[in-house]
Every structure is written in structure tokens, then in C-alpha cells.
Amino acid sequence: MLEVPVEQSVRTAQLLRALLPPWAHEPIGTAPAEPSYVADDGFPAEMSVNWSGRHPELRVLFDSLGHDVHLPAESGSRRLDRVHETFTPRGGRPSPAPLWHSIAWRPPSRIVHKTYFGLYPWPHAQREAAVAEAMARLGMAAAWDDTRRRVESVDGDREIEFFAVDLADEAQARVKIYYRNHGADLDQVNRVAAVALRHDAEDARAAYAILAGDREDAGEAALSCLAFRSGLDRAAESTTYLRLPDLAANDEQAVERTAALLHREGVDPGRFRLLTAALAPRPLAETRVLELVSYRTAGRRGDVTTYFRFPVYDRPLAPVDLA
């Protein structure tokens, strides 16, 4: 469906198997042995597709669940090495930050690696301190101070949830900070996104409205990602993630809205429709596998990403089980 050459798919699958932690070789069972924060049911992985450009970009994200992830030497992990200790007890934190990793692949380009530090188990003051220290280590303290002040000027309740780095040393590599919004409306998440240097607020607001349907709120726990690049004194760009299971009645409705957004962006939604139908275990009117849809206005049309989480276990876990 994504029109990936077979020989490239085989090589990428082999790399993914080599990267996955030991939990990947254990039987799934009827309940997660160690629940993950990735999905509501505790399953530790998700798949996503970015639809911009000539070829879609396929991504796989997974929770290391405390295991080491052995990255290839060419992945460009020097930036990760500079901040890793900041998110551990050796850096003064109350516990090691959960570590997530992803690979992103847009054929025929090379694979890009990304690492995410989950700050959600810590008190808010610890999250702020860790992010400030990491940004200072990366030479981005001024950009973070400017961005933090701008975000704090936006009304609403939000918290820092992730700190992420692109594992590449080239100038385009990003550092990303994710906020989880609570009770936000579409205008509020748009104002957070507008903190970034490259953001078209009018275009973004129209995109959010397509996904939200007739609602003015941004739904449950919308995410705002602010990306930083070397040499800039503020956030370079932003991405907003809306949670479709809350905004749409089912996958059928979520797919129609996402397809309308893709069409507006000049992307043929046919492959997206086929992919979602193939991933859903039942008719789309009965499922919710399309979890998040993100939108970015950084000068590239069709910068829409769809995030799929699979119904591996029968029912979601209570929040206390994930703590």
C-alpha cells in the first residue's frame, strides 16, 4: 500500500528486529507483563505514517521498558550522549526517565533514529529542571528560555511530557519538547504552536477544524511539540497532535476527516484509506485504531502524520496500572 520496494522492506525489517529490546521476543499473552505508557492498553509500540513528499515516511516507535537499545554506529548518537545523564538519578532526577526509540524511513532515503525521554513520572519541577539542563548542554538555553516564556503566556493548563532528540549530527537535526494540554480549545493549541518561528496560524486553525468536526475544543490531551534547531534563538517549528478517538465517533469518521485534510493538502488519501482498513481488525465503524493525527505548517505541504495503535489487549488499563 505504501509502495515500498520489497528489498528495502526486508532490510528495514531486519534493522528493526535488531533494535527492538528483549521484550520483542516474548509471547504477548493476555495482558502486558510490564505495561507501557505508549498505548492505553499497555502495549509498548505504535506505527505512524507521514504523508508529505513524494513517498510516505513509515515510522515505528517503541518503549524500551528499561532495556538497552543498541543503536547502529552511523545513527549519530553523540547528541544523545551529551544529555542522557541529565535524565537519570546521576543527573539528580528521582528515577531514570522511560526511554522510547523510533525509526523513521522515507524510501529511498536512509533511516533516521529518534530517542524520547518520558518525563511524565516526575514532579513538574523536576521536568523543568531536566529540560533546562539538557538544553544548556546542547547550546540551546537561550532558545528554550524564550520559548518557555512564550508558552507560559498562553492561557490554559499544560505540562511538559517528553524531551526528544533526532539522532543525527547534521544541521537539520532537531531537539523536541512535547507539552500535553489539558482542557484546551483549538485556539489555545494554535497559540502554543504559534510560539514557533515557522507557523501559519490561519492555515493550522483550518486544519484543526477539519479534524475536530463541529467541536471547538481540542479534545482529550492534545499534544504540542516545539522543535529546536541549532543556531536559532527560539523554537523553529511546531506540530500539533489531536486525539481522534475523543474527537470522532469511530475510525470511519476519523478516516473521513483525515482524508479531507489530506485532500486539502494536495495528498491523494487513497493509500491512507487502504492502510487504515488493512490495520483495523473489524469494520471501521466499530474500531479505533487511528489514535492521533498531527499537523505541521513548516513550509511543506501535506505535513500530516497518522498514528496507529493496535487493540492488542481486550481493554484499557486503569491509570494506576501504568504508574
PDB file of C-alpha atoms in Angstrom:
ATOM      1  CA  MET A   1       0.000   0.000   0.000  1.00  0.00           C
ATOM      2  CA  LEU A   2       2.910   2.354   0.681  1.00  0.00           C
ATOM      3  CA  GLU A   3       4.640   1.153  -2.491  1.00  0.00           C
ATOM      4  CA  VAL A   4       7.904   0.271  -0.728  1.00  0.00           C
ATOM      5  CA  PRO A   5      10.310  -1.889  -2.785  1.00  0.00           C
ATOM      6  CA  VAL A   6      10.476  -5.412  -1.359  1.00  0.00           C
ATOM      7  CA  GLU A   7      14.260  -5.498  -0.976  1.00  0.00           C
ATOM      8  CA  GLN A   8      14.220  -2.246   1.009  1.00  0.00           C
ATOM      9  CA  SER A   9      11.394  -3.505   3.215  1.00  0.00           C
ATOM     10  CA  VAL A  10      13.378  -6.626   4.076  1.00  0.00           C
ATOM     11  CA  ARG A  11      16.476  -4.642   5.103  1.00  0.00           C
ATOM     12  CA  THR A  12      14.424  -2.253   7.227  1.00  0.00           C
ATOM     13  CA  ALA A  13      12.560  -5.088   8.961  1.00  0.00           C
ATOM     14  CA  GLN A  14      15.889  -6.718   9.792  1.00  0.00           C
ATOM     15  CA  LEU A  15      17.158  -3.466  11.302  1.00  0.00           C
ATOM     16  CA  LEU A  16      14.011  -3.056  13.378  1.00  0.00           C
ATOM     17  CA  ARG A  17      14.307  -6.609  14.740  1.00  0.00           C
ATOM     18  CA  ALA A  18      17.934  -5.906  15.687  1.00  0.00           C
ATOM     19  CA  LEU A  19      16.982  -2.692  17.512  1.00  0.00           C
ATOM     20  CA  LEU A  20      13.995  -3.995  19.480  1.00  0.00           C
ATOM     21  CA  PRO A  21      14.610  -4.740  23.180  1.00  0.00           C
ATOM     22  CA  PRO A  22      14.340  -8.301  24.561  1.00  0.00           C
ATOM     23  CA  TRP A  23      10.611  -7.884  25.225  1.00  0.00           C
ATOM     24  CA  ALA A  24      10.005  -8.182  21.464  1.00  0.00           C
ATOM     25  CA  HIS A  25      10.806 -11.893  21.633  1.00  0.00           C
ATOM     26  CA  GLU A  26       8.420 -12.682  24.492  1.00  0.00           C
ATOM     27  CA  PRO A  27       4.880 -14.030  23.949  1.00  0.00           C
ATOM     28  CA  ILE A  28       2.308 -11.236  24.039  1.00  0.00           C
ATOM     29  CA  GLY A  29      -0.052 -13.056  26.394  1.00  0.00           C
ATOM     30  CA  THR A  30      -3.411 -11.773  27.551  1.00  0.00           C
ATOM     31  CA  ALA A  31      -2.050  -8.769  29.488  1.00  0.00           C
ATOM     32  CA  PRO A  32       1.226  -6.820  29.359  1.00  0.00           C
ATOM     33  CA  ALA A  33       3.831  -8.170  31.773  1.00  0.00           C
ATOM     34  CA  GLU A  34       5.141  -4.603  32.118  1.00  0.00           C
ATOM     35  CA  PRO A  35       2.551  -2.037  30.996  1.00  0.00           C
ATOM     36  CA  SER A  36       3.793   0.816  28.832  1.00  0.00           C
ATOM     37  CA  TYR A  37       2.590   4.399  28.631  1.00  0.00           C
ATOM     38  CA  VAL A  38       2.621   4.241  24.814  1.00  0.00           C
ATOM     39  CA  ALA A  39      -0.918   2.883  24.480  1.00  0.00           C
ATOM     40  CA  ASP A  40      -3.989   2.818  26.728  1.00  0.00           C
ATOM     41  CA  ASP A  41      -3.870  -0.981  26.960  1.00  0.00           C
ATOM     42  CA  GLY A  42      -0.186  -1.016  27.943  1.00  0.00           C
ATOM     43  CA  PHE A  43       1.207  -2.277  24.613  1.00  0.00           C
ATOM     44  CA  PRO A  44       4.689  -0.754  24.101  1.00  0.00           C
ATOM     45  CA  ALA A  45       4.654   0.226  20.401  1.00  0.00           C
ATOM     46  CA  GLU A  46       2.847   2.225  17.737  1.00  0.00           C
ATOM     47  CA  MET A  47       3.157   2.743  13.990  1.00  0.00           C
ATOM     48  CA  SER A  48       2.774   6.032  12.140  1.00  0.00           C
ATOM     49  CA  VAL A  49       2.980   7.395   8.606  1.00  0.00           C
ATOM     50  CA  ASN A  50       3.847  10.909   7.477  1.00  0.00           C
ATOM     51  CA  TRP A  51       2.174  11.686   4.148  1.00  0.00           C
ATOM     52  CA  SER A  52       4.198  14.659   2.895  1.00  0.00           C
ATOM     53  CA  GLY A  53       6.525  14.401  -0.078  1.00  0.00           C
ATOM     54  CA  ARG A  54       6.582  12.021  -2.992  1.00  0.00           C
ATOM     55  CA  HIS A  55       6.933   8.932  -0.773  1.00  0.00           C
ATOM     56  CA  PRO A  56       5.253   8.492   2.637  1.00  0.00           C
ATOM     57  CA  GLU A  57       7.536   8.117   5.651  1.00  0.00           C
ATOM     58  CA  LEU A  58       6.953   4.994   7.749  1.00  0.00           C
ATOM     59  CA  ARG A  59       7.753   5.194  11.456  1.00  0.00           C
ATOM     60  CA  VAL A  60       7.805   2.677  14.283  1.00  0.00           C
ATOM     61  CA  LEU A  61       8.047   3.842  17.899  1.00  0.00           C
ATOM     62  CA  PHE A  62       8.634   1.541  20.858  1.00  0.00           C
ATOM     63  CA  ASP A  63       9.198   1.717  24.600  1.00  0.00           C
ATOM     64  CA  SER A  64      12.491   0.171  25.695  1.00  0.00           C
ATOM     65  CA  LEU A  65      10.854  -0.857  29.022  1.00  0.00           C
ATOM     66  CA  GLY A  66      14.144  -0.375  30.816  1.00  0.00           C
ATOM     67  CA  HIS A  67      16.266  -2.364  28.355  1.00  0.00           C
ATOM     68  CA  ASP A  68      19.228  -1.033  26.387  1.00  0.00           C
ATOM     69  CA  VAL A  69      18.696  -0.172  22.720  1.00  0.00           C
ATOM     70  CA  HIS A  70      21.821  -0.850  20.672  1.00  0.00           C
ATOM     71  CA  LEU A  71      21.911   1.827  18.003  1.00  0.00           C
ATOM     72  CA  PRO A  72      23.929   1.472  14.800  1.00  0.00           C
ATOM     73  CA  ALA A  73      27.210   3.392  14.835  1.00  0.00           C
ATOM     74  CA  GLU A  74      26.058   5.601  11.956  1.00  0.00           C
ATOM     75  CA  SER A  75      22.880   6.738  13.766  1.00  0.00           C
ATOM     76  CA  GLY A  76      24.564   9.917  15.075  1.00  0.00           C
ATOM     77  CA  SER A  77      24.067   9.361  18.801  1.00  0.00           C
ATOM     78  CA  ARG A  78      26.641  11.905  20.035  1.00  0.00           C
ATOM     79  CA  ARG A  79      23.885  14.416  20.778  1.00  0.00           C
ATOM     80  CA  LEU A  80      22.093  11.759  22.828  1.00  0.00           C
ATOM     81  CA  ASP A  81      25.298  11.050  24.781  1.00  0.00           C
ATOM     82  CA  ARG A  82      25.514  14.727  25.784  1.00  0.00           C
ATOM     83  CA  VAL A  83      22.122  14.756  27.510  1.00  0.00           C
ATOM     84  CA  HIS A  84      21.457  11.170  28.562  1.00  0.00           C
ATOM     85  CA  GLU A  85      22.800  11.519  32.123  1.00  0.00           C
ATOM     86  CA  THR A  86      20.548  14.545  32.680  1.00  0.00           C
ATOM     87  CA  PHE A  87      17.524  12.236  32.682  1.00  0.00           C
ATOM     88  CA  THR A  88      18.902   9.733  35.217  1.00  0.00           C
ATOM     89  CA  PRO A  89      19.443   9.713  39.013  1.00  0.00           C
ATOM     90  CA  ARG A  90      23.098  10.565  38.326  1.00  0.00           C
ATOM     91  CA  GLY A  91      21.819  13.856  36.939  1.00  0.00           C
ATOM     92  CA  GLY A  92      19.774  14.494  40.085  1.00  0.00           C
ATOM     93  CA  ARG A  93      16.488  13.077  38.821  1.00  0.00           C
ATOM     94  CA  PRO A  94      14.199  10.974  41.063  1.00  0.00           C
ATOM     95  CA  SER A  95      14.321   7.963  38.687  1.00  0.00           C
ATOM     96  CA  PRO A  96      15.520   7.156  35.162  1.00  0.00           C
ATOM     97  CA  ALA A  97      13.241   8.658  32.521  1.00  0.00           C
ATOM     98  CA  PRO A  98      11.452   5.971  30.481  1.00  0.00           C
ATOM     99  CA  LEU A  99      13.256   5.715  27.161  1.00  0.00           C
ATOM    100  CA  TRP A 100      11.395   5.406  23.859  1.00  0.00           C
ATOM    101  CA  HIS A 101      13.035   4.990  20.471  1.00  0.00           C
ATOM    102  CA  SER A 102      11.773   5.303  16.922  1.00  0.00           C
ATOM    103  CA  ILE A 103      12.984   4.712  13.419  1.00  0.00           C
ATOM    104  CA  ALA A 104      11.647   6.803  10.538  1.00  0.00           C
ATOM    105  CA  TRP A 105      12.134   5.737   6.939  1.00  0.00           C
ATOM    106  CA  ARG A 106      11.151   7.509   3.734  1.00  0.00           C
ATOM    107  CA  PRO A 107      12.276   5.300   0.805  1.00  0.00           C
ATOM    108  CA  PRO A 108      14.784   5.508  -0.734  1.00  0.00           C
ATOM    109  CA  SER A 109      16.423   7.763   1.911  1.00  0.00           C
ATOM    110  CA  ARG A 110      18.357   6.384   4.848  1.00  0.00           C
ATOM    111  CA  ILE A 111      16.703   5.561   8.164  1.00  0.00           C
ATOM    112  CA  VAL A 112      16.527   8.287  10.814  1.00  0.00           C
ATOM    113  CA  HIS A 113      16.659   7.412  14.514  1.00  0.00           C
ATOM    114  CA  LYS A 114      14.965   9.355  17.311  1.00  0.00           C
ATOM    115  CA  THR A 115      15.033   8.963  21.093  1.00  0.00           C
ATOM    116  CA  TYR A 116      12.393  10.208  23.541  1.00  0.00           C
ATOM    117  CA  PHE A 117      12.783  10.700  27.284  1.00  0.00           C
ATOM    118  CA  GLY A 118       9.440  10.306  29.060  1.00  0.00           C
ATOM    119  CA  LEU A 119       9.228  12.917  31.822  1.00  0.00           C
ATOM    120  CA  TYR A 120       5.671  12.027  32.861  1.00  0.00           C
ATOM    121  CA  PRO A 121       6.593  10.048  36.044  1.00  0.00           C
ATOM    122  CA  TRP A 122       8.349  13.059  37.638  1.00  0.00           C
ATOM    123  CA  PRO A 123       7.113  16.100  39.554  1.00  0.00           C
ATOM    124  CA  HIS A 124       6.762  19.129  37.292  1.00  0.00           C
ATOM    125  CA  ALA A 125       9.693  20.968  38.872  1.00  0.00           C
ATOM    126  CA  GLN A 126      11.998  18.054  38.037  1.00  0.00           C
ATOM    127  CA  ARG A 127      10.809  18.051  34.430  1.00  0.00           C
ATOM    128  CA  GLU A 128      11.516  21.762  34.069  1.00  0.00           C
ATOM    129  CA  ALA A 129      14.969  21.407  35.641  1.00  0.00           C
ATOM    130  CA  ALA A 130      15.945  18.471  33.432  1.00  0.00           C
ATOM    131  CA  VAL A 131      14.826  20.206  30.227  1.00  0.00           C
ATOM    132  CA  ALA A 132      16.668  23.409  31.136  1.00  0.00           C
ATOM    133  CA  GLU A 133      19.874  21.491  31.850  1.00  0.00           C
ATOM    134  CA  ALA A 134      19.640  19.410  28.663  1.00  0.00           C
ATOM    135  CA  MET A 135      19.015  22.480  26.505  1.00  0.00           C
ATOM    136  CA  ALA A 136      22.012  24.206  28.092  1.00  0.00           C
ATOM    137  CA  ARG A 137      24.200  21.193  27.327  1.00  0.00           C
ATOM    138  CA  LEU A 138      23.098  21.385  23.695  1.00  0.00           C
ATOM    139  CA  GLY A 139      23.759  25.113  23.432  1.00  0.00           C
ATOM    140  CA  MET A 140      20.054  25.943  23.178  1.00  0.00           C
ATOM    141  CA  ALA A 141      19.456  27.571  26.562  1.00  0.00           C
ATOM    142  CA  ALA A 142      18.513  30.961  25.103  1.00  0.00           C
ATOM    143  CA  ALA A 143      16.057  29.414  22.649  1.00  0.00           C
ATOM    144  CA  TRP A 144      14.440  27.413  25.438  1.00  0.00           C
ATOM    145  CA  ASP A 145      14.161  30.415  27.787  1.00  0.00           C
ATOM    146  CA  ASP A 146      12.447  32.418  25.043  1.00  0.00           C
ATOM    147  CA  THR A 147      10.099  29.568  24.143  1.00  0.00           C
ATOM    148  CA  ARG A 148       9.202  28.727  27.736  1.00  0.00           C
ATOM    149  CA  ARG A 149       8.227  32.356  28.411  1.00  0.00           C
ATOM    150  CA  ARG A 150       6.090  32.478  25.285  1.00  0.00           C
ATOM    151  CA  VAL A 151       4.305  29.219  26.138  1.00  0.00           C
ATOM    152  CA  GLU A 152       3.645  30.344  29.701  1.00  0.00           C
ATOM    153  CA  SER A 153       1.938  33.470  28.339  1.00  0.00           C
ATOM    154  CA  VAL A 154      -0.750  31.313  26.673  1.00  0.00           C
ATOM    155  CA  ASP A 155      -3.838  30.679  28.809  1.00  0.00           C
ATOM    156  CA  GLY A 156      -4.579  27.099  29.828  1.00  0.00           C
ATOM    157  CA  ASP A 157      -3.207  24.113  31.702  1.00  0.00           C
ATOM    158  CA  ARG A 158      -0.364  22.087  30.177  1.00  0.00           C
ATOM    159  CA  GLU A 159       2.679  20.111  31.251  1.00  0.00           C
ATOM    160  CA  ILE A 160       5.971  19.040  29.689  1.00  0.00           C
ATOM    161  CA  GLU A 161       5.734  15.345  28.905  1.00  0.00           C
ATOM    162  CA  PHE A 162       8.668  14.396  26.606  1.00  0.00           C
ATOM    163  CA  PHE A 163      12.124  15.562  25.602  1.00  0.00           C
ATOM    164  CA  ALA A 164      13.339  14.122  22.295  1.00  0.00           C
ATOM    165  CA  VAL A 165      16.395  14.265  20.059  1.00  0.00           C
ATOM    166  CA  ASP A 166      16.932  13.386  16.426  1.00  0.00           C
ATOM    167  CA  LEU A 167      19.997  11.157  16.351  1.00  0.00           C
ATOM    168  CA  ALA A 168      21.830  12.948  13.590  1.00  0.00           C
ATOM    169  CA  ASP A 169      24.631  15.486  13.631  1.00  0.00           C
ATOM    170  CA  GLU A 170      23.668  17.429  10.548  1.00  0.00           C
ATOM    171  CA  ALA A 171      22.227  20.936  10.807  1.00  0.00           C
ATOM    172  CA  GLN A 172      18.640  19.751  10.235  1.00  0.00           C
ATOM    173  CA  ALA A 173      18.598  17.528  13.347  1.00  0.00           C
ATOM    174  CA  ARG A 174      16.037  18.685  15.883  1.00  0.00           C
ATOM    175  CA  VAL A 175      15.552  18.750  19.628  1.00  0.00           C
ATOM    176  CA  LYS A 176      11.859  18.495  20.519  1.00  0.00           C
ATOM    177  CA  ILE A 177       9.874  19.305  23.646  1.00  0.00           C
ATOM    178  CA  TYR A 178       6.332  17.987  23.973  1.00  0.00           C
ATOM    179  CA  TYR A 179       3.556  19.556  26.018  1.00  0.00           C
ATOM    180  CA  ARG A 180       0.342  17.747  26.940  1.00  0.00           C
ATOM    181  CA  ASN A 181      -2.596  20.178  27.008  1.00  0.00           C
ATOM    182  CA  HIS A 182      -5.474  19.776  29.440  1.00  0.00           C
ATOM    183  CA  GLY A 183      -8.904  21.102  28.551  1.00  0.00           C
ATOM    184  CA  ALA A 184      -7.555  23.222  25.693  1.00  0.00           C
ATOM    185  CA  ASP A 185      -9.603  24.572  22.820  1.00  0.00           C
ATOM    186  CA  LEU A 186      -8.398  24.784  19.224  1.00  0.00           C
ATOM    187  CA  ASP A 187      -7.398  28.428  19.537  1.00  0.00           C
ATOM    188  CA  GLN A 188      -5.242  27.685  22.583  1.00  0.00           C
ATOM    189  CA  VAL A 189      -3.270  24.893  20.909  1.00  0.00           C
ATOM    190  CA  ASN A 190      -2.869  27.158  17.900  1.00  0.00           C
ATOM    191  CA  ARG A 191      -1.408  29.902  20.098  1.00  0.00           C
ATOM    192  CA  VAL A 192       1.053  27.420  21.591  1.00  0.00           C
ATOM    193  CA  ALA A 193       2.042  26.327  18.075  1.00  0.00           C
ATOM    194  CA  ALA A 194       2.468  29.986  17.068  1.00  0.00           C
ATOM    195  CA  VAL A 195       5.315  30.256  19.582  1.00  0.00           C
ATOM    196  CA  ALA A 196       7.466  28.706  16.838  1.00  0.00           C
ATOM    197  CA  LEU A 197       9.232  30.805  14.235  1.00  0.00           C
ATOM    198  CA  ARG A 198       7.630  28.958  11.296  1.00  0.00           C
ATOM    199  CA  HIS A 199       3.906  28.578  11.870  1.00  0.00           C
ATOM    200  CA  ASP A 200       0.939  29.629   9.756  1.00  0.00           C
ATOM    201  CA  ALA A 201      -1.779  30.151  12.347  1.00  0.00           C
ATOM    202  CA  GLU A 202      -4.599  30.628   9.850  1.00  0.00           C
ATOM    203  CA  ASP A 203      -3.733  27.506   7.890  1.00  0.00           C
ATOM    204  CA  ALA A 204      -3.270  25.451  11.050  1.00  0.00           C
ATOM    205  CA  ARG A 205      -6.596  26.576  12.538  1.00  0.00           C
ATOM    206  CA  ALA A 206      -8.400  25.433   9.380  1.00  0.00           C
ATOM    207  CA  ALA A 207      -6.670  22.046   9.554  1.00  0.00           C
ATOM    208  CA  TYR A 208      -7.583  21.551  13.219  1.00  0.00           C
ATOM    209  CA  ALA A 209     -11.212  22.386  12.449  1.00  0.00           C
ATOM    210  CA  ILE A 210     -11.380  19.651   9.806  1.00  0.00           C
ATOM    211  CA  LEU A 211     -10.181  17.052  12.318  1.00  0.00           C
ATOM    212  CA  ALA A 212     -12.346  18.308  15.192  1.00  0.00           C
ATOM    213  CA  GLY A 213     -15.587  18.409  13.216  1.00  0.00           C
ATOM    214  CA  ASP A 214     -18.151  20.631  14.891  1.00  0.00           C
ATOM    215  CA  ARG A 215     -16.219  20.923  18.163  1.00  0.00           C
ATOM    216  CA  GLU A 216     -14.225  23.974  19.247  1.00  0.00           C
ATOM    217  CA  ASP A 217     -12.222  22.122  21.887  1.00  0.00           C
ATOM    218  CA  ALA A 218      -9.016  20.227  21.053  1.00  0.00           C
ATOM    219  CA  GLY A 219     -10.227  17.022  22.673  1.00  0.00           C
ATOM    220  CA  GLU A 220      -8.589  14.969  25.366  1.00  0.00           C
ATOM    221  CA  ALA A 221      -4.880  15.606  25.996  1.00  0.00           C
ATOM    222  CA  ALA A 222      -3.901  17.268  22.720  1.00  0.00           C
ATOM    223  CA  LEU A 223      -0.127  17.422  22.295  1.00  0.00           C
ATOM    224  CA  SER A 224       2.039  20.367  21.234  1.00  0.00           C
ATOM    225  CA  CYS A 225       5.577  19.682  20.015  1.00  0.00           C
ATOM    226  CA  LEU A 226       8.067  22.537  19.709  1.00  0.00           C
ATOM    227  CA  ALA A 227      11.169  21.724  17.669  1.00  0.00           C
ATOM    228  CA  PHE A 228      14.530  23.457  18.042  1.00  0.00           C
ATOM    229  CA  ARG A 229      17.397  23.675  15.571  1.00  0.00           C
ATOM    230  CA  SER A 230      20.979  24.805  16.106  1.00  0.00           C
ATOM    231  CA  GLY A 231      21.654  28.491  15.513  1.00  0.00           C
ATOM    232  CA  LEU A 232      18.126  29.775  16.238  1.00  0.00           C
ATOM    233  CA  ASP A 233      17.182  31.749  19.350  1.00  0.00           C
ATOM    234  CA  ARG A 234      13.614  30.408  19.533  1.00  0.00           C
ATOM    235  CA  ALA A 235      11.653  27.296  18.593  1.00  0.00           C
ATOM    236  CA  ALA A 236      11.929  26.686  14.866  1.00  0.00           C
ATOM    237  CA  GLU A 237       8.649  24.910  14.164  1.00  0.00           C
ATOM    238  CA  SER A 238       5.715  23.245  15.863  1.00  0.00           C
ATOM    239  CA  THR A 239       3.447  20.239  15.448  1.00  0.00           C
ATOM    240  CA  THR A 240       0.003  19.779  16.998  1.00  0.00           C
ATOM    241  CA  TYR A 241      -1.415  16.317  17.699  1.00  0.00           C
ATOM    242  CA  LEU A 242      -5.161  15.779  18.078  1.00  0.00           C
ATOM    243  CA  ARG A 243      -6.525  12.588  19.619  1.00  0.00           C
ATOM    244  CA  LEU A 244      -9.145  11.229  17.211  1.00  0.00           C
ATOM    245  CA  PRO A 245     -10.851   8.645  19.473  1.00  0.00           C
ATOM    246  CA  ASP A 246     -12.126  11.562  21.546  1.00  0.00           C
ATOM    247  CA  LEU A 247     -12.982  13.881  18.638  1.00  0.00           C
ATOM    248  CA  ALA A 248     -14.603  11.310  16.324  1.00  0.00           C
ATOM    249  CA  ALA A 249     -17.224   8.621  16.935  1.00  0.00           C
ATOM    250  CA  ASN A 250     -15.138   5.834  15.388  1.00  0.00           C
ATOM    251  CA  ASP A 251     -12.432   5.149  12.813  1.00  0.00           C
ATOM    252  CA  GLU A 252     -14.885   5.579   9.971  1.00  0.00           C
ATOM    253  CA  GLN A 253     -15.497   9.196  10.936  1.00  0.00           C
ATOM    254  CA  ALA A 254     -11.843   9.772  11.837  1.00  0.00           C
ATOM    255  CA  VAL A 255     -10.705   8.455   8.457  1.00  0.00           C
ATOM    256  CA  GLU A 256     -13.154  10.683   6.578  1.00  0.00           C
ATOM    257  CA  ARG A 257     -11.911  13.787   8.379  1.00  0.00           C
ATOM    258  CA  THR A 258      -8.252  12.867   7.943  1.00  0.00           C
ATOM    259  CA  ALA A 259      -8.815  12.071   4.270  1.00  0.00           C
ATOM    260  CA  ALA A 260     -10.440  15.501   3.838  1.00  0.00           C
ATOM    261  CA  LEU A 261      -7.376  17.147   5.415  1.00  0.00           C
ATOM    262  CA  LEU A 262      -5.003  15.171   3.175  1.00  0.00           C
ATOM    263  CA  HIS A 263      -7.027  16.132   0.100  1.00  0.00           C
ATOM    264  CA  ARG A 264      -6.890  19.795   1.162  1.00  0.00           C
ATOM    265  CA  GLU A 265      -3.113  19.454   1.422  1.00  0.00           C
ATOM    266  CA  GLY A 266      -2.828  18.032  -2.084  1.00  0.00           C
ATOM    267  CA  VAL A 267      -2.232  14.427  -0.970  1.00  0.00           C
ATOM    268  CA  ASP A 268      -4.252  11.603  -2.528  1.00  0.00           C
ATOM    269  CA  PRO A 269      -5.861   9.928   0.540  1.00  0.00           C
ATOM    270  CA  GLY A 270      -6.306   6.585  -1.217  1.00  0.00           C
ATOM    271  CA  ARG A 271      -3.294   4.862   0.319  1.00  0.00           C
ATOM    272  CA  PHE A 272      -4.187   6.187   3.766  1.00  0.00           C
ATOM    273  CA  ARG A 273      -7.694   4.735   3.451  1.00  0.00           C
ATOM    274  CA  LEU A 274      -6.361   1.357   2.329  1.00  0.00           C
ATOM    275  CA  LEU A 275      -3.775   1.247   5.114  1.00  0.00           C
ATOM    276  CA  THR A 276      -6.270   2.049   7.859  1.00  0.00           C
ATOM    277  CA  ALA A 277      -8.746  -0.529   6.578  1.00  0.00           C
ATOM    278  CA  ALA A 278      -5.981  -3.149   6.484  1.00  0.00           C
ATOM    279  CA  LEU A 279      -4.892  -2.403  10.073  1.00  0.00           C
ATOM    280  CA  ALA A 280      -8.374  -2.383  11.592  1.00  0.00           C
ATOM    281  CA  PRO A 281      -9.485  -5.788  12.935  1.00  0.00           C
ATOM    282  CA  ARG A 282     -13.169  -5.056  12.203  1.00  0.00           C
ATOM    283  CA  PRO A 283     -15.159  -2.629  10.036  1.00  0.00           C
ATOM    284  CA  LEU A 284     -14.072   0.965  10.660  1.00  0.00           C
ATOM    285  CA  ALA A 285     -17.453   1.847  12.159  1.00  0.00           C
ATOM    286  CA  GLU A 286     -16.553  -0.497  15.038  1.00  0.00           C
ATOM    287  CA  THR A 287     -12.875   0.310  15.663  1.00  0.00           C
ATOM    288  CA  ARG A 288     -10.482   2.960  16.988  1.00  0.00           C
ATOM    289  CA  VAL A 289      -7.007   2.184  15.674  1.00  0.00           C
ATOM    290  CA  LEU A 290      -6.302   5.720  14.375  1.00  0.00           C
ATOM    291  CA  GLU A 291      -5.162   7.303  17.627  1.00  0.00           C
ATOM    292  CA  LEU A 292      -3.530  10.614  16.717  1.00  0.00           C
ATOM    293  CA  VAL A 293      -3.314  12.881  13.688  1.00  0.00           C
ATOM    294  CA  SER A 294      -0.672  15.599  13.690  1.00  0.00           C
ATOM    295  CA  TYR A 295      -0.324  18.708  11.550  1.00  0.00           C
ATOM    296  CA  ARG A 296       2.659  20.993  10.950  1.00  0.00           C
ATOM    297  CA  THR A 297       2.919  24.198   8.891  1.00  0.00           C
ATOM    298  CA  ALA A 298       6.672  24.498   8.362  1.00  0.00           C
ATOM    299  CA  GLY A 299       6.606  25.184   4.630  1.00  0.00           C
ATOM    300  CA  ARG A 300       5.960  21.632   3.421  1.00  0.00           C
ATOM    301  CA  ARG A 301       2.507  20.770   2.086  1.00  0.00           C
ATOM    302  CA  GLY A 302       0.830  17.627   3.292  1.00  0.00           C
ATOM    303  CA  ASP A 303       2.757  17.513   6.562  1.00  0.00           C
ATOM    304  CA  VAL A 304       0.154  15.264   8.162  1.00  0.00           C
ATOM    305  CA  THR A 305       1.081  12.211  10.227  1.00  0.00           C
ATOM    306  CA  THR A 306      -1.319   9.443  11.207  1.00  0.00           C
ATOM    307  CA  TYR A 307      -0.589   7.357  14.330  1.00  0.00           C
ATOM    308  CA  PHE A 308      -1.958   3.845  14.682  1.00  0.00           C
ATOM    309  CA  ARG A 309      -2.265   1.922  17.939  1.00  0.00           C
ATOM    310  CA  PHE A 310      -3.429  -1.635  17.728  1.00  0.00           C
ATOM    311  CA  PRO A 311      -6.038  -3.277  20.009  1.00  0.00           C
ATOM    312  CA  VAL A 312      -3.648  -5.905  21.346  1.00  0.00           C
ATOM    313  CA  TYR A 313      -5.358  -6.426  24.707  1.00  0.00           C
ATOM    314  CA  ASP A 314      -9.053  -6.634  25.437  1.00  0.00           C
ATOM    315  CA  ARG A 315      -9.496  -3.391  27.355  1.00  0.00           C
ATOM    316  CA  PRO A 316      -7.531  -0.341  28.505  1.00  0.00           C
ATOM    317  CA  LEU A 317      -5.707  -0.477  31.812  1.00  0.00           C
ATOM    318  CA  ALA A 318      -6.588   1.851  34.666  1.00  0.00           C
ATOM    319  CA  PRO A 319      -4.162   4.781  35.000  1.00  0.00           C
ATOM    320  CA  VAL A 320      -2.882   3.394  38.316  1.00  0.00           C
ATOM    321  CA  ASP A 321      -1.616   0.301  36.488  1.00  0.00           C
ATOM    322  CA  LEU A 322       0.593   2.451  34.263  1.00  0.00           C
ATOM    323  CA  ALA A 323       2.143   4.423  37.117  1.00  0.00           C
TER     324      ALA A 323
END
